[in-house]
Short mmCIF file of C-alpha atoms in Angstrom, two decimals:
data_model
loop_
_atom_site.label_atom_id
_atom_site.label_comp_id
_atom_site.label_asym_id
_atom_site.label_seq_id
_atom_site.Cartn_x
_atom_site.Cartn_y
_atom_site.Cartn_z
CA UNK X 14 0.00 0.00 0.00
CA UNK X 15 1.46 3.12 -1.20
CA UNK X 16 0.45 6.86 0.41
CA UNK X 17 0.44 9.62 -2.15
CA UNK X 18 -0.96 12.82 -3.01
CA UNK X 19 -3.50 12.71 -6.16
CA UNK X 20 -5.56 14.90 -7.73
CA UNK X 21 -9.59 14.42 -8.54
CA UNK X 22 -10.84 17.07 -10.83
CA UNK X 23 -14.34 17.43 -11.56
CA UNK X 24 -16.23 19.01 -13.79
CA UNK X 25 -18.51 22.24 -11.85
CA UNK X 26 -22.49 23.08 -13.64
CA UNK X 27 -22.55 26.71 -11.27
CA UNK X 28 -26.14 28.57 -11.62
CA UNK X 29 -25.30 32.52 -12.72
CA UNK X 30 -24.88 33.76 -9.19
CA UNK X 31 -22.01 31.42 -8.06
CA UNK X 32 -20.24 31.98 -11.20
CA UNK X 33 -20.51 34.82 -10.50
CA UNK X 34 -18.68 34.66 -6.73
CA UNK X 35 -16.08 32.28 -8.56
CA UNK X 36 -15.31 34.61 -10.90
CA UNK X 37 -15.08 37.34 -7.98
CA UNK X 38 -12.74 34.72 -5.95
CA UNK X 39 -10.14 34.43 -9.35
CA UNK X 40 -10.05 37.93 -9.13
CA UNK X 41 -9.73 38.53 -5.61
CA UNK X 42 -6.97 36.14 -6.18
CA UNK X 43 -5.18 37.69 -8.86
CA UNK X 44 -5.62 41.14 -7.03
CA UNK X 45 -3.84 40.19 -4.19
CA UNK X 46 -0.60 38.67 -6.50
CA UNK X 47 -0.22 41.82 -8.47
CA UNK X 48 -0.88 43.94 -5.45
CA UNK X 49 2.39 42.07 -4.11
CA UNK X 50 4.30 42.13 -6.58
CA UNK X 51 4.37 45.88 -7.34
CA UNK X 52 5.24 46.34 -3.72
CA UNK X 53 8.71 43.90 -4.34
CA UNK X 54 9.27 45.68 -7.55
CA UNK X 55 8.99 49.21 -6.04
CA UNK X 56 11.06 47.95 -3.61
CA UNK X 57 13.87 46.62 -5.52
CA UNK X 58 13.93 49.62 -8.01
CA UNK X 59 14.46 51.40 -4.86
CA UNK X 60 17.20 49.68 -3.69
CA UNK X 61 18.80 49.57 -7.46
CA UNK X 62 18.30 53.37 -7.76
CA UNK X 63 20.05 54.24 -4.19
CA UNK X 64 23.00 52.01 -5.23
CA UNK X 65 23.39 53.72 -8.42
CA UNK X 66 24.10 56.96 -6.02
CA UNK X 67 26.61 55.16 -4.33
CA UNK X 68 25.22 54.79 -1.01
CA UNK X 69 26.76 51.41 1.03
CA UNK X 70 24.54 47.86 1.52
CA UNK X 71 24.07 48.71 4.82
CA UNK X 72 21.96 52.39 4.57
CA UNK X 73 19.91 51.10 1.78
CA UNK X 74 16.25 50.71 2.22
CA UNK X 75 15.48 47.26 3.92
CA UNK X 76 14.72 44.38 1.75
CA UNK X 77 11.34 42.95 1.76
CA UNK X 78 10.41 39.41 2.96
CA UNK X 79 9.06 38.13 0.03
CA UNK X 80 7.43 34.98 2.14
CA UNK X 81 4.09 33.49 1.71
CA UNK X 82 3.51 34.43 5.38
CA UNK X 83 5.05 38.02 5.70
CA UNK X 84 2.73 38.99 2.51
CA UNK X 85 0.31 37.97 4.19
CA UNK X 86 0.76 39.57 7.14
CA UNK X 87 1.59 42.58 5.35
CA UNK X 88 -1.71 42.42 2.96
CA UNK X 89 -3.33 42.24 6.16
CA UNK X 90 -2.14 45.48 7.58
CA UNK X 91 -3.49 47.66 4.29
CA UNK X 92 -6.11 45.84 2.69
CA UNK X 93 -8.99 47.47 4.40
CA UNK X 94 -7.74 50.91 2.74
CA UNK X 95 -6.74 49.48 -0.68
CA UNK X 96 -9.12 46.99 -1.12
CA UNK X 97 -12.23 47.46 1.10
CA UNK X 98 -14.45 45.08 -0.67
CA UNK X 99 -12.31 41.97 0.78
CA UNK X 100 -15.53 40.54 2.87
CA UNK X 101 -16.67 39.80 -0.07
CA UNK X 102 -14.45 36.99 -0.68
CA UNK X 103 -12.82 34.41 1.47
CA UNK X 104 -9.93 35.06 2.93
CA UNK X 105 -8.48 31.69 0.83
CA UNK X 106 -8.49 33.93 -1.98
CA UNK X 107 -5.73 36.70 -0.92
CA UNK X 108 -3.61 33.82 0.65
CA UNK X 109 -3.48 31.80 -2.34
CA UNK X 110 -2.74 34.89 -4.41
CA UNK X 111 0.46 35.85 -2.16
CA UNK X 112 1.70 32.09 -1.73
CA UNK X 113 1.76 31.93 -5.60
CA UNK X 114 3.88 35.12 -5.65
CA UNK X 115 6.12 34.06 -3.39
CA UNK X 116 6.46 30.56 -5.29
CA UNK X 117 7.17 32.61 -8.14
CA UNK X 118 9.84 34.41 -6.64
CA UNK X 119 11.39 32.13 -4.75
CA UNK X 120 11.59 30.26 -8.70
CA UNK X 121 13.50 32.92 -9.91
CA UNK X 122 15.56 33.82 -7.18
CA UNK X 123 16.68 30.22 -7.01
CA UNK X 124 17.06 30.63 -11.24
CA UNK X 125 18.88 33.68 -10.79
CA UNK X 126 21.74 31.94 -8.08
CA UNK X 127 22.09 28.93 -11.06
CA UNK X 128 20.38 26.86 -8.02
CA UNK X 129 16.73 25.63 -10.49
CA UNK X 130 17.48 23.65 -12.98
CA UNK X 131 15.91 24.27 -16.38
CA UNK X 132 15.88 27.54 -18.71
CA UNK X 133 16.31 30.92 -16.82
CA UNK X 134 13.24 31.97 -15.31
CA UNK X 135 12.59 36.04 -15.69
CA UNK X 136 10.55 38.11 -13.08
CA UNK X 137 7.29 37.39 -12.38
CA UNK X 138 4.81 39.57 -14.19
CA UNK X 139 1.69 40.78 -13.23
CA UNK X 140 -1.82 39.15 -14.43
CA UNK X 141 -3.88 40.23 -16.85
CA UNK X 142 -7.55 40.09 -16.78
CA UNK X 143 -7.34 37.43 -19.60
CA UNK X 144 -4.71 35.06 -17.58
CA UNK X 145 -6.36 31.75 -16.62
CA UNK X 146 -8.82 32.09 -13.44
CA UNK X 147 -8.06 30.12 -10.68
CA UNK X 148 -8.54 30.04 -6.51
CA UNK X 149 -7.37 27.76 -4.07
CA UNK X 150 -8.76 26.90 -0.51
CA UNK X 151 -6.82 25.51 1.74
CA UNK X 152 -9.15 25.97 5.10
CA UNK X 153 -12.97 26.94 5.49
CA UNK X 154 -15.73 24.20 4.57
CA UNK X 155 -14.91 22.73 1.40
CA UNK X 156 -14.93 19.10 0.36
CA UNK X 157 -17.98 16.26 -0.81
CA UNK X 158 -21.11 16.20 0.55
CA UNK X 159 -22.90 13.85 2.62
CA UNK X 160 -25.28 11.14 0.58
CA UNK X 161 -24.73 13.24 -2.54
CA UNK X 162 -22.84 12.27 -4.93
CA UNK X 163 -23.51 15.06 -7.57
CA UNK X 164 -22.49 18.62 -5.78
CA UNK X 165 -19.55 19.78 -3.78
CA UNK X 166 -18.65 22.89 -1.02
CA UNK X 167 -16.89 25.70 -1.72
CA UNK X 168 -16.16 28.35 1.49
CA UNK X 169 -18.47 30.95 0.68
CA UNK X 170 -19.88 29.82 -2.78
CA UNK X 171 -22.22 27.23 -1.44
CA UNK X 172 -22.61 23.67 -2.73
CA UNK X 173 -22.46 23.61 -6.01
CA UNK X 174 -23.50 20.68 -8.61
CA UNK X 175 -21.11 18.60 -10.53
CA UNK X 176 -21.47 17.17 -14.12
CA UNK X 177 -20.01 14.07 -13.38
CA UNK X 178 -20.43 11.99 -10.06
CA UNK X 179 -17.95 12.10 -7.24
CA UNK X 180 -18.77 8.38 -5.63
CA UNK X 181 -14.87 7.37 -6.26
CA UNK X 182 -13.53 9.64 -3.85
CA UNK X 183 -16.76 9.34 -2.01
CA UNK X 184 -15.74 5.74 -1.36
CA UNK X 185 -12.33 6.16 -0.27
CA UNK X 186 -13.02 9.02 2.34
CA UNK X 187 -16.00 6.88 3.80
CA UNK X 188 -14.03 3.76 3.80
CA UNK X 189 -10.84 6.46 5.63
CA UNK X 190 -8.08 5.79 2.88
CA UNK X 191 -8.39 9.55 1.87
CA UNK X 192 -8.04 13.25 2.84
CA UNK X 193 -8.64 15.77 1.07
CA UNK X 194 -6.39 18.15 2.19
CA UNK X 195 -7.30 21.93 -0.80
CA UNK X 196 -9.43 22.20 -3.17
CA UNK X 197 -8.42 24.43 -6.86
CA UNK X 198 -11.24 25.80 -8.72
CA UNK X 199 -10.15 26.79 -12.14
CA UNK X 200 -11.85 28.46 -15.64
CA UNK X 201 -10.31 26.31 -18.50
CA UNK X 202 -12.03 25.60 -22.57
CA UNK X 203 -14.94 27.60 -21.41
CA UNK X 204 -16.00 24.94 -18.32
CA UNK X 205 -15.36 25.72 -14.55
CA UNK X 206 -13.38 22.38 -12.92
CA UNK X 207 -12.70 21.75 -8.88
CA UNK X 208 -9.45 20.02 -8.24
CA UNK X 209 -9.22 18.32 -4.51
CA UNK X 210 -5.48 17.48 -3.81
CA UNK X 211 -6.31 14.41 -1.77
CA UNK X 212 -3.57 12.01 0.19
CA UNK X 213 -4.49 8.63 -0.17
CA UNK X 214 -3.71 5.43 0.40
CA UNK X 215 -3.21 3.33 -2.88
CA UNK X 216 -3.09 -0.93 -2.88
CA UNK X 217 -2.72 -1.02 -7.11
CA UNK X 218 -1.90 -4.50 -7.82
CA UNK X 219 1.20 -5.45 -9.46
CA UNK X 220 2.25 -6.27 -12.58
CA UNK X 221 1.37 -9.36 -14.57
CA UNK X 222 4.51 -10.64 -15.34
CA UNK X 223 6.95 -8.57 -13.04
CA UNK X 224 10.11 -10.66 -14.58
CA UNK X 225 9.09 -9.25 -18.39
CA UNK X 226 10.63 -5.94 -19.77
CA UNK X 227 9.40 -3.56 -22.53
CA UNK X 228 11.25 -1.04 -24.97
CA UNK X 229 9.22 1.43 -25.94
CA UNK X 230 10.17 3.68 -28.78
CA UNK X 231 8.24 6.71 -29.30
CA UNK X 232 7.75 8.35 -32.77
CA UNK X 233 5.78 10.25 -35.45
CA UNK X 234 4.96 7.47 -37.77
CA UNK X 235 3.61 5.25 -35.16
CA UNK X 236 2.78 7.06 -31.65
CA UNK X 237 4.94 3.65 -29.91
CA UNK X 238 6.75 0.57 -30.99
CA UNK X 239 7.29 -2.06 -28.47
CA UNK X 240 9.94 -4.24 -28.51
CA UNK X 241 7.20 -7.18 -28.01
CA UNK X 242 6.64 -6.65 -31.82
CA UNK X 243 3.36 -4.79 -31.12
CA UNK X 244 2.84 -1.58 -32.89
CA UNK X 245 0.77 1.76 -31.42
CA UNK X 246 -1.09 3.09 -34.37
CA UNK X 247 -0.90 7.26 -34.16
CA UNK X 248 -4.55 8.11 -33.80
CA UNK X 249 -3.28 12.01 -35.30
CA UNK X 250 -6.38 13.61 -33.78
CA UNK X 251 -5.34 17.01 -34.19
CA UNK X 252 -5.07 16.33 -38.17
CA UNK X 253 -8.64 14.50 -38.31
CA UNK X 254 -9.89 17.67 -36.97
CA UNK X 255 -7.55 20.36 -39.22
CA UNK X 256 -10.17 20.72 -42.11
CA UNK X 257 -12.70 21.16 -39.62
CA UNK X 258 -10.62 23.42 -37.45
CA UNK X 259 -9.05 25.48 -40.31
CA UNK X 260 -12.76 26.46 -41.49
CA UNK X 261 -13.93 27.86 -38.34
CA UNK X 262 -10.68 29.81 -38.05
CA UNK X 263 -11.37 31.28 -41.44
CA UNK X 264 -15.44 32.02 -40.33
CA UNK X 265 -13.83 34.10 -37.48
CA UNK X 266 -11.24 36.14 -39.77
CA UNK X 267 -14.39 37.39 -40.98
CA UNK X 268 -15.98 38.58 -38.25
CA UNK X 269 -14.75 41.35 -35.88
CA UNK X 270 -12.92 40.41 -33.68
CA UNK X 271 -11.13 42.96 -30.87
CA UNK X 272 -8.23 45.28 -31.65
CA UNK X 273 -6.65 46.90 -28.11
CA UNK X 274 -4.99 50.19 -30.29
CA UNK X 275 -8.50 51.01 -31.24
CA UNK X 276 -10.12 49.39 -28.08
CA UNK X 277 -13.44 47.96 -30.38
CA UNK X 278 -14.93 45.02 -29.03
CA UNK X 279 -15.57 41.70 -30.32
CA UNK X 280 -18.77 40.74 -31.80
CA UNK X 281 -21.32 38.33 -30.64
CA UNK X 282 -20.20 36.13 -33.76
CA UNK X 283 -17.04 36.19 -33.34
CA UNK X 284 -17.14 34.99 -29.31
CA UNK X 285 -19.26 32.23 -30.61
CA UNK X 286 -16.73 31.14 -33.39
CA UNK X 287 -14.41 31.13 -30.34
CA UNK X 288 -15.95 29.29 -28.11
CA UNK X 289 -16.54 26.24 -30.91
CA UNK X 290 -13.20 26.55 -31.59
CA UNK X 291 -12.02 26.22 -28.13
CA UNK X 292 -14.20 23.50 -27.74
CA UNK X 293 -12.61 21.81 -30.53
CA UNK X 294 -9.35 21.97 -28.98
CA UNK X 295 -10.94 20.39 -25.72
CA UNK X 296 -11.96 17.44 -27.44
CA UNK X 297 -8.79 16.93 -29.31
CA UNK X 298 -6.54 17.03 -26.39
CA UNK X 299 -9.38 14.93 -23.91
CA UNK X 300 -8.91 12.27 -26.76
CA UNK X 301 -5.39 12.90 -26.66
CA UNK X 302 -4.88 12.36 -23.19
CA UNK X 303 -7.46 9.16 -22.98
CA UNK X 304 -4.85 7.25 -25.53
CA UNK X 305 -2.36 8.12 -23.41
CA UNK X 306 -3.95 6.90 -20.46
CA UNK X 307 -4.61 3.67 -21.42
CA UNK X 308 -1.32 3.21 -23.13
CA UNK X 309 0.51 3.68 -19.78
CA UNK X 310 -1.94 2.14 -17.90
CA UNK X 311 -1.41 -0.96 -19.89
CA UNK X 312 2.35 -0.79 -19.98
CA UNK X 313 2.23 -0.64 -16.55
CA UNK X 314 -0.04 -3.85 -15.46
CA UNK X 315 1.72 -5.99 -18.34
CA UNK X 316 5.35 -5.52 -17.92
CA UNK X 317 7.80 -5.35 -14.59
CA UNK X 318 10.27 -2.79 -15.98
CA UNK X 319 9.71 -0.04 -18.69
CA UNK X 320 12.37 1.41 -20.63
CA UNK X 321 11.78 5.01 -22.68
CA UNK X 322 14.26 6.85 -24.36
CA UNK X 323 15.18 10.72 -22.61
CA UNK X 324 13.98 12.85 -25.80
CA UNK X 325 15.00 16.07 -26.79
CA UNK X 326 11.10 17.21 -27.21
CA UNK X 327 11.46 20.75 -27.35
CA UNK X 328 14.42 20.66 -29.60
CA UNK X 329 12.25 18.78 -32.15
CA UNK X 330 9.53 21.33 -31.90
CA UNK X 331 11.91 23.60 -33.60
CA UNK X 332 11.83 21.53 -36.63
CA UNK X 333 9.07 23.40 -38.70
CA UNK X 334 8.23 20.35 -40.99
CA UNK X 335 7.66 18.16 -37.63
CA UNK X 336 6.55 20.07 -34.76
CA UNK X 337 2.81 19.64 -35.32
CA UNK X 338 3.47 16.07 -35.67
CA UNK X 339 5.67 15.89 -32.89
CA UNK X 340 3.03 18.23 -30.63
CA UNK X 341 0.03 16.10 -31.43
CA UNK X 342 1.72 12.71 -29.67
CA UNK X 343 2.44 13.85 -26.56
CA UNK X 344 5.65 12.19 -26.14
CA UNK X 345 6.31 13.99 -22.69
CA UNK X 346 2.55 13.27 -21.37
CA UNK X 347 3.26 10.06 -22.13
CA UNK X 348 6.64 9.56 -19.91
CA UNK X 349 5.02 11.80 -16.94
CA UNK X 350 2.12 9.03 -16.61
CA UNK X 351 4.08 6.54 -17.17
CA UNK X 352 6.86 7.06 -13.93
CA UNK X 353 4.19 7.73 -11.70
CA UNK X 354 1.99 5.20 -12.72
CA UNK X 355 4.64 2.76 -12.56
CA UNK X 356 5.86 3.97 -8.58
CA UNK X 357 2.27 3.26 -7.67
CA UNK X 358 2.38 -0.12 -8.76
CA UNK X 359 5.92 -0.93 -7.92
CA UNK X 360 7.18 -1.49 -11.96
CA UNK X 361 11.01 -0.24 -12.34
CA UNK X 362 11.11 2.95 -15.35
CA UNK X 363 14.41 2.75 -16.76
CA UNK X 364 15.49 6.33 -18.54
CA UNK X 365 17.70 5.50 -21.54
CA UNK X 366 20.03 7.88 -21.95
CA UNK X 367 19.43 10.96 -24.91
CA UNK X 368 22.64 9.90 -26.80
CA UNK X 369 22.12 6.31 -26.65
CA UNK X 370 22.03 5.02 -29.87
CA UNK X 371 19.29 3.01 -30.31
CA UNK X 372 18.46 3.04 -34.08
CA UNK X 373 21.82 2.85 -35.13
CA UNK X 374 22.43 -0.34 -32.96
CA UNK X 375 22.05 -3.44 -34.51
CA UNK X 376 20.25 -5.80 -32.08
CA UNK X 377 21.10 -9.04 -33.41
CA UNK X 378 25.16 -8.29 -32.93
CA UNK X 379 25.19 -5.24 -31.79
CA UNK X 380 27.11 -3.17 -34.52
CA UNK X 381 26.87 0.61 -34.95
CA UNK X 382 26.30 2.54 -37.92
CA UNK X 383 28.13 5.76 -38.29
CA UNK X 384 25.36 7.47 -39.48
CA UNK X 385 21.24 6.61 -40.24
CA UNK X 386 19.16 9.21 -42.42
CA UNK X 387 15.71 10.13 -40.96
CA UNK X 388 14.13 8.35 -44.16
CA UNK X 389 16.01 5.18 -44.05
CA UNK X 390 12.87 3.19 -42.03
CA UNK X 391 14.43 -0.39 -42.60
CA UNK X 392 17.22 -1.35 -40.41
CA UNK X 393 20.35 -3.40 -42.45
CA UNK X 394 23.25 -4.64 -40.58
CA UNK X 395 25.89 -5.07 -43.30
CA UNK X 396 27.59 -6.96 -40.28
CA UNK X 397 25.20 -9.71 -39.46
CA UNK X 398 22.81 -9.41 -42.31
CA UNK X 399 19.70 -8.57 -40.07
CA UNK X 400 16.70 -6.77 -41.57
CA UNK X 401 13.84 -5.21 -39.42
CA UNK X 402 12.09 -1.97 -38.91
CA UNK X 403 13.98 0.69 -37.58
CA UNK X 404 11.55 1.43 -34.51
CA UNK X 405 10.94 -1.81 -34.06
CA UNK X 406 14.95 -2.41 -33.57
CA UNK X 407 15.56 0.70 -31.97
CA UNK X 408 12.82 -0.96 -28.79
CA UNK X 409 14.60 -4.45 -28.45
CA UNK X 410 17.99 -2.03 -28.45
CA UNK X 411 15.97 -0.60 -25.41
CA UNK X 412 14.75 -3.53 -23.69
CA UNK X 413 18.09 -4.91 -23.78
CA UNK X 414 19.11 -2.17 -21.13
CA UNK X 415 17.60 -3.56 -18.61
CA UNK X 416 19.48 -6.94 -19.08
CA UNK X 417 22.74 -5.23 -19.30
CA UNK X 418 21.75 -3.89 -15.90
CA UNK X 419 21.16 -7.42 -14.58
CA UNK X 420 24.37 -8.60 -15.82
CA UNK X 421 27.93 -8.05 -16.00
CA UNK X 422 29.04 -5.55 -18.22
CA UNK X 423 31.34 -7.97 -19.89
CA UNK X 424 27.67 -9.87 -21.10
CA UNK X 425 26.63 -6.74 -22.11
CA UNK X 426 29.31 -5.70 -24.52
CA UNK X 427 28.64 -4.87 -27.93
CA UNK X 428 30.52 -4.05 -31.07
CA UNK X 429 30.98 -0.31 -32.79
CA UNK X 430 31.61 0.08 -35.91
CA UNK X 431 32.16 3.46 -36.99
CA UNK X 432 34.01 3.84 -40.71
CA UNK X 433 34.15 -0.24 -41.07
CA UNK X 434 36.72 -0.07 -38.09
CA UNK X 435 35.14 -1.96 -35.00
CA UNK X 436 36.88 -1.65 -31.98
CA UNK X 437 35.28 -3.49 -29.01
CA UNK X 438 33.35 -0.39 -27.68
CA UNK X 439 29.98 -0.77 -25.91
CA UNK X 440 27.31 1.81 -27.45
CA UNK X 441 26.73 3.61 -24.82
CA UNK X 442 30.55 4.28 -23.63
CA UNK X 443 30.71 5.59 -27.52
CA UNK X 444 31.53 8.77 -28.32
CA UNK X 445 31.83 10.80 -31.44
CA UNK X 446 29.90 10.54 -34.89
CA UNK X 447 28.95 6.48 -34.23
CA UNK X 448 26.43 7.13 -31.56
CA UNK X 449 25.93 11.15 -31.72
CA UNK X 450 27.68 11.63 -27.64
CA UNK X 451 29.78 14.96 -27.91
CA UNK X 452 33.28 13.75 -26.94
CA UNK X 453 35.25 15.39 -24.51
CA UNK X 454 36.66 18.60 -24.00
CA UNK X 455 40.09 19.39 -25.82
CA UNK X 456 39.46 15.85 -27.90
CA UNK X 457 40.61 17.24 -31.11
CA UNK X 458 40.54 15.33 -34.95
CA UNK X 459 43.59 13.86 -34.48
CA UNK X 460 43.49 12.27 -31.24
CA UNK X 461 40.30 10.68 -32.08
CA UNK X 462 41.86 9.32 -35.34
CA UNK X 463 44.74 7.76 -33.90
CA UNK X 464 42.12 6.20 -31.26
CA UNK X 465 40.17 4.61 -33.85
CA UNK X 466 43.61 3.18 -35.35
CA UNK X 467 44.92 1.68 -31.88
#
């Protein structure tokens, strides 16, 4: 039995008057952020103008304590003069504004001292009316109600019904095995949603056959290969819907839509094209998500260890011939529910490494190619004379990881044969052109020439 912290969203069906207190609580929320963050901004310009005069670290004017608690205690100081409307709203709503600022700071503090990992994160900015609308309660009555499996409580905004029923969390607080512990209510494709962050106690079962191992290799062609043989069709639902997406973009070029230099307002027609087309998107990215789902959740209850490859997604979104392709598969969705999935359940995720070659690798005898073009889809090993699909080879190279883990590394050595010269080289202690590794620094022409000749 595993205890975790999972998330049950539901879908909200508010009357007019409490979406029209949710709306208030978003922007009671995003009040409260922006209200903060102009006071750190005013703050550090202050600081950065009094050091441009010269004057020493210790007379400038006092940082501020950008924590979730002393903006809080500081919003409660002032907001009766700069906001007196606050009763209106619950309290959750400031705090949740102010904890996300400080989140947001603390992000790019930690970016700014090289101590995040990731891209550089900039200062926050404020929010915008049109930013997504969202509120989170942490304390106040919120949660299921009793014998009702159809509405939920929100502090302040009543009980409110649901378009879907909530009986599976129902079950597991009556039976004890949960806690809901906040509650998220968010505006997203034109619905309203409740998230409930809930702690739980999960007994999935394991896997059918805990001793087998799957490669799965992810592509464009074919949303998965596995090295079982079986292939993943690509469903492409983004391109079954382009002819009908492309035709309602067109209807709305047609119609006025706004323009902020001239501040004219969009036209009835024009929201309406929008809101079909946004609920276009919905569906393609629910359906989307669904494959995903039961592609991992399958992986998962079949196999005892999962190997995936550690792609370079945003680097092939650059690619302006294949990033709609690449977009519409979801390789990344498909990883994230596929690690946590597989920690509920017990099943080992193996990460293969990015330069790991597996398409070049030969899986019958383990050759490398120096080099395999994009369009070359059939595998040939001039070496043992094996011919198979390059996906298909590329997820037994995969699967094969894990056995090289089990073993020695002397069973798991494999040839290299860059330039028809194979010296006894494992794959993935390769480095230069034969398996795409950058080699290392100061490893000039030369060197690696006379390396290849020893």
């Amino acid at each position: 039995m595993t205890v975790t912290i999972q998330a049950y969203r539901f879908a909200l069906d508010p009357n007019p008057s409490q979406e029209a207190a949710l709306r208030s609580h978003c922007g009671a929320q995003r009040f409260a952020y922006n209200w903060g963050l102009n006071r750190i901004r005013a703050n550090l310009e202050q600081r950065r103008a009094e050091k441009s005069y010269g004057i020493p670290s210790e007379k400038l004017t006092p940082l501020v304590n950008w924590s979730a608690y002393s903006l809080r205690k500081d919003w409660n100081t002032v907001k009766a003069e700069i906001a007196p409307w606050w009763p209106e709203n619950s309290k959750e709503a400031y705090a949740s504004g102010l904890a996300n600022l400080a989140t947001a700071l603390a992000n790019w503090d930690a970016s700014r001292n090289n101590k995040r990992k990731g891209r550089p994160l900039g200062f926050p900015r404020c929010k915008g009316k049109r930013s997504v609308l969202s509120c989170r309660f942490t304390t106040g009555s919120f949660g299921l109600v009793d014998r009702d499996r159809r509405h939920v409580k929100l502090p302040r905004i009543g009980t409110v019904r649901t378009l879907e029923s909530t009986r599976k969390l129902a079950r597991h607080v009556d039976r004890g095995t949960a806690r809901i512990r906040s509650a998220t209510v968010s505006f997203r494709s034109g619905r309203w949603f409740v998230s409930f962050s809930v702690e739980i106690q999960r007994a999935d079962p394991p896997s059918a056959r805990p001793d087998s191992s799957v490669g799965v290799d992810l592509g464009v062609k074919s949303l998965a290969v596995l090295s079982t043989g079986e292939v993943i069709a690509n469903p492409k639902h983004l391109e079954a819907a382009q002819r009908e997406l492309c035709r309602l973009q067109r209807q709305a070029a047609r119609r006025i839509g706004p323009d902020k230099r001239t501040k004219q307002k969009p036209s009835s027609r024009w929201c309406k094209t929008q809101a079909r087309i946004t609920r276009l998107h919905t569906q393609i990215a629910n359906a989307r998500r669904d494959g995903l789902h039961k592609l991992s959740t399958r992986l998962v209850r079949e196999h005892g260890a999962i190997v995936i490859e550690d792609l370079n997604v945003a680097g092939m979104m650059r690619n302006r011939r294949l990033a709609r392709d690449v977009a519409g598969v979801g390789m990344a969705e498909l990883r994230r529910q596929v690690e946590y999935k597989a920690a509920w359940s017990g099943v080992k995720v193996h990460i293969a490494d990015r330069w790991f070659p597996s398409s070049k690798t030969c899986s019958g005898c383990g050759v490398v190619k120096a080099k395999l073009r994009l369009s070359e889809r059939t595998y040939h090993c001039h070496a043992c004379g094996l011919v198979l699909d390059r996906d298909l080879n590329a997820a037994r190279n995969l699967a094969a990881l894990v056995e090289r883990e089990a073993s020695s590394p002397s069973c798991g050595a494999r040839l290299n044969e860059p330039d028809g010269n194979p010296p006894k080289t494992a794959p993935w202690d390769a480095a230069g052109i034969a398996t795409g590794r950058p080699g290392p620094s100061g490893a000039g022409q030369r060197q690696h020439g006379n390396a290849l000749a020893r």
